[in-house]
Amino acid sequence: MKKVICSLFVALIVLSLASVASCATFINIGTGSTGGTYYPVGAAMAKVWNSSIKDMRANAQSTGGTAQNLALLDKGEAEVIFADGLYFFAYEGKGAFEGKAMKGLRGLVPLYAEPIHFLVAKGSGIKSLKDLKGKRVSVGAVGSGTEVTVRTLLKVNGIDPDKDIKIENLGLSDTAAAFADKNIDAGLTVGALGIAGVVEIATLGTAELIDFEPGAIENLCKELPYYLPFDIPADSYKDQTKPVKTMASWNVLVTNDKINDDIAYQMTKALYEKKQDILNVSTRLASMSPENLKYIQIPLHPGSLKYYKEIGAVK
């Protein structure tokens, strides 16, 4: 008799747990490496959602970044992802996504911009991209997203990176060291405002930021439509007394059309209502604002759109 009662008790527990699980909404968030910005911010977002949305079970997953995140979303192994401008090509079916467009991608929230920083050694005489010919130029580590972007930038502006300049494939920290040792004349790097390597360069005074000419900005934005004109605000770096004209790709929180409208609405609303919890992890998310919706290059999720309409951010 005791065995029967015990078996019934276990069965009830199993059924109860199954019932709870069936009511729960599981959200896996594709982020980035644990040492970057995406992962800790993603963990903070998961915490906000779990505490704000009934039966939400959100979890941040460390990944290799945007490309892997898009693959996880496509396979149904993630429901929300952090993504840089590559998401635009995925949606349009261009580049590496030729013939496999992800038309179900939907935007949730604009995060922050990653502008291209045009750094030149003081006294180099470099005033524009055309002045780079014959110079030693850091274009980013081999195979990095920075190198791909910089090579494209140079090519669409009439500079052959393999013939017209002396390429130095350096990461940002090595670029800072090269400026300090006077081993390079210029460096082009992609990164969020206040990125450590540029802060180091500006603090040491070994190089300065200069404007891109309007034509250079226009040419890249035509070639890579997820880049848009952007001004690095004055005083973003030491001795930078005026805005610097450049272009930037925006990081965006992305989902797909499989997510329930009400869930997307609640997730979007919770992030804005508890934005300070996110800012406590990274001040870069100060730009997580409805006024930056214009930078999202894919359709908004209907649930998110409902929230933005409620607060008057869109009509």
CSV table of C-alpha atoms in Angstrom, one decimal:
chain,number,residue,atom,x,y,z
A,1,MET,CA,0.0,0.0,0.0
A,2,LYS,CA,2.8,2.4,0.9
A,3,LYS,CA,4.5,1.7,-2.5
A,4,VAL,CA,1.2,2.5,-4.3
A,5,ILE,CA,0.8,5.8,-2.3
A,6,CYS,CA,4.5,6.7,-2.9
A,7,SER,CA,4.1,6.0,-6.6
A,8,LEU,CA,1.0,8.1,-6.8
A,9,PHE,CA,2.8,10.9,-4.9
A,10,VAL,CA,5.7,10.8,-7.4
A,11,ALA,CA,3.3,10.8,-10.3
A,12,LEU,CA,1.5,13.9,-9.0
A,13,ILE,CA,4.8,15.7,-8.6
A,14,VAL,CA,5.8,14.8,-12.1
A,15,LEU,CA,2.4,16.0,-13.5
A,16,SER,CA,2.7,19.2,-11.5
A,17,LEU,CA,6.1,20.0,-12.8
A,18,ALA,CA,5.0,19.2,-16.3
A,19,SER,CA,2.1,21.5,-15.9
A,20,VAL,CA,4.3,24.3,-14.7
A,21,ALA,CA,6.8,23.7,-17.5
A,22,SER,CA,4.0,23.8,-20.1
A,23,CYS,CA,2.9,27.3,-18.9
A,24,ALA,CA,6.4,28.7,-18.9
A,25,THR,CA,7.9,30.8,-21.7
A,26,PHE,CA,11.5,29.8,-22.4
A,27,ILE,CA,13.7,32.5,-23.9
A,28,ASN,CA,17.3,31.7,-24.8
A,29,ILE,CA,19.3,34.8,-25.5
A,30,GLY,CA,22.2,34.6,-28.0
A,31,THR,CA,24.8,37.1,-26.8
A,32,GLY,CA,28.6,37.0,-27.3
A,33,SER,CA,31.8,36.1,-25.5
A,34,THR,CA,31.8,36.4,-21.7
A,35,GLY,CA,34.5,39.1,-21.9
A,36,GLY,CA,32.4,41.4,-24.2
A,37,THR,CA,29.4,43.7,-23.7
A,38,TYR,CA,26.7,41.4,-25.1
A,39,TYR,CA,26.9,38.6,-22.6
A,40,PRO,CA,26.7,40.5,-19.3
A,41,VAL,CA,24.0,42.8,-20.7
A,42,GLY,CA,22.1,39.7,-21.9
A,43,ALA,CA,22.3,38.2,-18.4
A,44,ALA,CA,20.9,41.4,-17.0
A,45,MET,CA,18.1,41.4,-19.5
A,46,ALA,CA,17.3,37.8,-18.6
A,47,LYS,CA,17.1,38.8,-15.0
A,48,VAL,CA,14.7,41.7,-15.8
A,49,TRP,CA,12.4,39.5,-17.8
A,50,ASN,CA,12.3,36.7,-15.3
A,51,SER,CA,11.4,39.1,-12.5
A,52,SER,CA,8.9,41.1,-14.5
A,53,ILE,CA,7.1,38.6,-16.7
A,54,LYS,CA,5.0,35.8,-15.3
A,55,ASP,CA,6.2,32.3,-16.0
A,56,MET,CA,9.2,33.7,-18.0
A,57,ARG,CA,12.3,31.5,-18.0
A,58,ALA,CA,15.0,33.6,-19.8
A,59,ASN,CA,18.7,32.6,-20.0
A,60,ALA,CA,21.7,34.3,-21.6
A,61,GLN,CA,23.9,32.0,-23.7
A,62,SER,CA,27.6,32.8,-24.4
A,63,THR,CA,28.2,32.6,-28.2
A,64,GLY,CA,30.7,33.6,-30.8
A,65,GLY,CA,28.7,36.7,-31.7
A,66,THR,CA,26.3,37.9,-34.4
A,67,ALA,CA,26.9,35.2,-37.0
A,68,GLN,CA,26.4,32.3,-34.5
A,69,ASN,CA,23.5,34.1,-33.0
A,70,LEU,CA,21.7,34.3,-36.4
A,71,ALA,CA,22.3,30.6,-36.9
A,72,LEU,CA,20.9,29.8,-33.4
A,73,LEU,CA,17.8,31.9,-34.1
A,74,ASP,CA,17.3,30.3,-37.5
A,75,LYS,CA,17.5,26.8,-36.0
A,76,GLY,CA,15.1,27.7,-33.2
A,77,GLU,CA,17.9,27.3,-30.6
A,78,ALA,CA,17.5,31.0,-29.5
A,79,GLU,CA,14.5,33.2,-29.4
A,80,VAL,CA,16.3,36.6,-28.9
A,81,ILE,CA,19.7,37.6,-30.1
A,82,PHE,CA,22.2,40.5,-30.0
A,83,ALA,CA,23.2,41.4,-33.5
A,84,ASP,CA,25.5,43.9,-35.2
A,85,GLY,CA,24.8,45.2,-38.8
A,86,LEU,CA,25.2,41.6,-40.2
A,87,TYR,CA,21.5,41.1,-39.4
A,88,PHE,CA,20.6,43.4,-42.3
A,89,PHE,CA,22.4,41.1,-44.8
A,90,ALA,CA,20.7,38.1,-43.2
A,91,TYR,CA,17.3,39.7,-43.6
A,92,GLU,CA,18.0,40.8,-47.2
A,93,GLY,CA,19.7,37.5,-48.2
A,94,LYS,CA,22.9,39.2,-49.3
A,95,GLY,CA,26.6,38.3,-48.9
A,96,ALA,CA,27.0,35.0,-46.9
A,97,PHE,CA,23.2,34.8,-46.8
A,98,GLU,CA,22.7,34.7,-50.5
A,99,GLY,CA,19.7,32.5,-51.3
A,100,LYS,CA,18.8,32.0,-47.6
A,101,ALA,CA,17.2,35.3,-46.6
A,102,MET,CA,15.9,35.3,-43.0
A,103,LYS,CA,12.7,37.3,-43.7
A,104,GLY,CA,11.3,36.4,-40.3
A,105,LEU,CA,13.7,38.6,-38.4
A,106,ARG,CA,12.1,41.3,-36.3
A,107,GLY,CA,13.6,44.1,-34.3
A,108,LEU,CA,12.9,44.6,-30.6
A,109,VAL,CA,15.1,47.3,-29.2
A,110,PRO,CA,18.0,49.6,-30.5
A,111,LEU,CA,21.1,49.1,-28.3
A,112,TYR,CA,24.1,51.2,-29.2
A,113,ALA,CA,26.2,52.4,-32.0
A,114,GLU,CA,29.7,51.2,-33.1
A,115,PRO,CA,31.3,54.0,-35.1
A,116,ILE,CA,34.4,53.7,-37.3
A,117,HIS,CA,37.2,55.6,-35.6
A,118,PHE,CA,39.7,57.3,-38.0
A,119,LEU,CA,42.9,57.8,-36.0
A,120,VAL,CA,46.0,59.5,-37.3
A,121,ALA,CA,49.4,60.0,-35.8
A,122,LYS,CA,49.9,63.6,-34.7
A,123,GLY,CA,52.0,65.4,-37.2
A,124,SER,CA,51.3,62.8,-40.0
A,125,GLY,CA,49.6,65.4,-42.2
A,126,ILE,CA,46.8,62.9,-42.9
A,127,LYS,CA,43.5,64.8,-43.5
A,128,SER,CA,41.4,62.3,-45.4
A,129,LEU,CA,41.3,58.7,-46.7
A,130,LYS,CA,43.1,59.7,-49.9
A,131,ASP,CA,46.1,60.8,-47.8
A,132,LEU,CA,46.6,57.2,-46.6
A,133,LYS,CA,48.3,56.2,-49.9
A,134,GLY,CA,51.8,55.0,-49.1
A,135,LYS,CA,51.2,55.2,-45.4
A,136,ARG,CA,51.4,52.5,-42.6
A,137,VAL,CA,47.8,51.8,-41.7
A,138,SER,CA,46.3,49.5,-39.0
A,139,VAL,CA,43.1,47.9,-40.5
A,140,GLY,CA,42.3,45.4,-37.7
A,141,ALA,CA,43.3,41.8,-37.0
A,142,VAL,CA,43.2,39.3,-39.8
A,143,GLY,CA,39.7,38.0,-40.4
A,144,SER,CA,38.1,40.4,-38.0
A,145,GLY,CA,34.9,42.2,-38.6
A,146,THR,CA,36.9,45.4,-38.4
A,147,GLU,CA,39.2,44.3,-41.2
A,148,VAL,CA,36.3,43.3,-43.5
A,149,THR,CA,34.6,46.7,-42.9
A,150,VAL,CA,37.8,48.7,-43.3
A,151,ARG,CA,38.8,46.9,-46.5
A,152,THR,CA,35.4,47.7,-47.9
A,153,LEU,CA,35.6,51.3,-46.8
A,154,LEU,CA,39.0,51.7,-48.6
A,155,LYS,CA,37.9,50.0,-51.8
A,156,VAL,CA,34.7,52.0,-52.3
A,157,ASN,CA,36.7,55.1,-51.9
A,158,GLY,CA,39.3,54.2,-54.6
A,159,ILE,CA,42.1,52.8,-52.4
A,160,ASP,CA,43.4,49.3,-53.0
A,161,PRO,CA,44.3,48.1,-49.5
A,162,ASP,CA,46.8,45.6,-50.9
A,163,LYS,CA,48.6,48.0,-53.2
A,164,ASP,CA,48.1,51.6,-52.1
A,165,ILE,CA,48.9,51.4,-48.4
A,166,LYS,CA,51.2,49.5,-46.1
A,167,ILE,CA,48.8,47.2,-44.2
A,168,GLU,CA,49.3,46.4,-40.6
A,169,ASN,CA,46.9,43.7,-39.3
A,170,LEU,CA,46.6,44.8,-35.7
A,171,GLY,CA,44.0,44.5,-33.0
A,172,LEU,CA,43.0,47.6,-31.1
A,173,SER,CA,45.4,47.1,-28.2
A,174,ASP,CA,48.3,46.5,-30.6
A,175,THR,CA,47.2,49.5,-32.6
A,176,ALA,CA,47.6,51.7,-29.5
A,177,ALA,CA,51.1,50.3,-28.9
A,178,ALA,CA,52.0,50.9,-32.5
A,179,PHE,CA,51.0,54.5,-32.3
A,180,ALA,CA,53.0,54.9,-29.1
A,181,ASP,CA,56.1,53.3,-30.8
A,182,LYS,CA,55.5,55.4,-34.0
A,183,ASN,CA,55.2,52.3,-36.1
A,184,ILE,CA,52.0,53.3,-37.9
A,185,ASP,CA,50.7,56.5,-39.4
A,186,ALA,CA,47.0,55.8,-39.1
A,187,GLY,CA,44.5,53.3,-37.8
A,188,LEU,CA,40.9,52.5,-38.7
A,189,THR,CA,38.9,50.7,-36.0
A,190,VAL,CA,35.3,49.8,-35.3
A,191,GLY,CA,34.0,50.0,-31.7
A,192,ALA,CA,31.5,51.5,-29.3
A,193,LEU,CA,32.0,55.0,-28.0
A,194,GLY,CA,34.6,54.9,-25.2
A,195,ILE,CA,36.2,51.7,-26.3
A,196,ALA,CA,39.3,51.1,-24.2
A,197,GLY,CA,41.9,51.1,-27.0
A,198,VAL,CA,40.8,54.5,-28.4
A,199,VAL,CA,40.6,55.9,-24.8
A,200,GLU,CA,44.2,54.8,-24.3
A,201,ILE,CA,45.4,56.3,-27.6
A,202,ALA,CA,43.6,59.6,-26.8
A,203,THR,CA,44.9,59.7,-23.2
A,204,LEU,CA,48.5,59.1,-24.3
A,205,GLY,CA,48.1,61.8,-27.0
A,206,THR,CA,49.8,59.6,-29.6
A,207,ALA,CA,47.1,60.1,-32.2
A,208,GLU,CA,43.9,62.0,-32.9
A,209,LEU,CA,40.5,61.5,-34.4
A,210,ILE,CA,39.7,63.1,-37.7
A,211,ASP,CA,36.5,63.5,-39.8
A,212,PHE,CA,35.7,61.3,-42.7
A,213,GLU,CA,34.9,63.4,-45.8
A,214,PRO,CA,31.2,63.4,-46.7
A,215,GLY,CA,31.8,61.5,-49.9
A,216,ALA,CA,33.6,58.7,-48.1
A,217,ILE,CA,30.7,58.3,-45.6
A,218,GLU,CA,28.2,58.3,-48.5
A,219,ASN,CA,30.1,55.6,-50.4
A,220,LEU,CA,30.3,53.2,-47.5
A,221,CYS,CA,26.7,53.7,-46.5
A,222,LYS,CA,25.7,52.8,-50.1
A,223,GLU,CA,27.8,49.7,-50.1
A,224,LEU,CA,26.9,48.6,-46.5
A,225,PRO,CA,23.4,49.9,-45.9
A,226,TYR,CA,23.5,49.0,-42.2
A,227,TYR,CA,26.0,51.8,-41.8
A,228,LEU,CA,24.6,55.3,-41.3
A,229,PRO,CA,26.2,58.7,-40.9
A,230,PHE,CA,27.1,59.3,-37.2
A,231,ASP,CA,28.8,62.0,-35.2
A,232,ILE,CA,31.1,61.0,-32.3
A,233,PRO,CA,30.0,63.6,-29.7
A,234,ALA,CA,32.5,66.2,-28.5
A,235,ASP,CA,34.4,65.2,-25.4
A,236,SER,CA,33.9,61.4,-26.0
A,237,TYR,CA,37.7,61.2,-25.8
A,238,LYS,CA,40.4,63.4,-24.2
A,239,ASP,CA,41.2,66.6,-26.1
A,240,GLN,CA,38.3,65.9,-28.6
A,241,THR,CA,36.7,69.3,-28.4
A,242,LYS,CA,34.3,69.0,-31.3
A,243,PRO,CA,32.1,66.3,-32.9
A,244,VAL,CA,33.8,63.9,-35.3
A,245,LYS,CA,32.0,63.0,-38.5
A,246,THR,CA,32.0,59.3,-39.2
A,247,MET,CA,29.5,56.4,-39.8
A,248,ALA,CA,28.2,53.7,-37.5
A,249,SER,CA,26.5,50.3,-37.4
A,250,TRP,CA,23.9,49.9,-34.7
A,251,ASN,CA,23.7,46.9,-32.4
A,252,VAL,CA,20.1,45.7,-32.1
A,253,LEU,CA,18.2,43.2,-30.0
A,254,VAL,CA,16.5,40.9,-32.6
A,255,THR,CA,13.9,38.2,-32.5
A,256,ASN,CA,11.7,36.6,-35.2
A,257,ASP,CA,8.1,36.4,-36.1
A,258,LYS,CA,7.6,33.2,-34.2
A,259,ILE,CA,7.6,35.0,-30.9
A,260,ASN,CA,4.1,35.6,-29.4
A,261,ASP,CA,3.0,39.3,-29.8
A,262,ASP,CA,2.1,39.6,-26.1
A,263,ILE,CA,5.5,38.2,-25.0
A,264,ALA,CA,7.4,40.6,-27.3
A,265,TYR,CA,5.3,43.5,-25.9
A,266,GLN,CA,6.0,42.5,-22.3
A,267,MET,CA,9.8,42.0,-23.0
A,268,THR,CA,10.1,45.4,-24.7
A,269,LYS,CA,8.1,47.2,-22.0
A,270,ALA,CA,10.1,45.5,-19.1
A,271,LEU,CA,13.5,46.6,-20.6
A,272,TYR,CA,12.5,50.2,-20.8
A,273,GLU,CA,10.8,50.3,-17.4
A,274,LYS,CA,13.9,48.7,-15.7
A,275,LYS,CA,16.5,50.3,-17.9
A,276,GLN,CA,18.6,51.3,-14.9
A,277,ASP,CA,19.2,47.6,-14.1
A,278,ILE,CA,20.8,47.3,-17.6
A,279,LEU,CA,22.8,50.6,-17.2
A,280,ASN,CA,24.2,49.2,-13.9
A,281,VAL,CA,25.9,46.6,-16.1
A,282,SER,CA,27.0,48.8,-19.0
A,283,THR,CA,26.5,52.5,-19.5
A,284,ARG,CA,26.7,51.9,-23.3
A,285,LEU,CA,23.1,51.0,-23.1
A,286,ALA,CA,22.2,54.7,-22.3
A,287,SER,CA,21.4,54.8,-26.0
A,288,MET,CA,18.8,52.1,-25.7
A,289,SER,CA,16.1,54.6,-26.4
A,290,PRO,CA,12.9,54.7,-28.6
A,291,GLU,CA,14.4,57.8,-30.3
A,292,ASN,CA,16.9,55.5,-31.9
A,293,LEU,CA,14.4,53.2,-33.5
A,294,LYS,CA,15.3,54.8,-36.8
A,295,TYR,CA,18.5,52.8,-36.8
A,296,ILE,CA,16.8,49.4,-36.8
A,297,GLN,CA,17.0,48.2,-40.5
A,298,ILE,CA,14.4,45.5,-40.3
A,299,PRO,CA,10.6,45.5,-39.4
A,300,LEU,CA,9.8,45.8,-35.8
A,301,HIS,CA,8.0,42.9,-34.1
A,302,PRO,CA,4.3,43.7,-33.8
A,303,GLY,CA,4.5,43.3,-30.0
A,304,SER,CA,7.3,45.8,-29.7
A,305,LEU,CA,5.5,48.1,-32.1
A,306,LYS,CA,2.5,48.1,-29.9
A,307,TYR,CA,4.6,49.3,-26.9
A,308,TYR,CA,6.3,52.0,-29.0
A,309,LYS,CA,2.8,53.2,-30.2
A,310,GLU,CA,1.6,53.3,-26.6
A,311,ILE,CA,4.4,55.6,-25.5
A,312,GLY,CA,4.1,57.8,-28.6
A,313,ALA,CA,7.5,56.9,-30.1
A,314,VAL,CA,5.9,55.9,-33.4
A,315,LYS,CA,2.5,56.6,-35.0
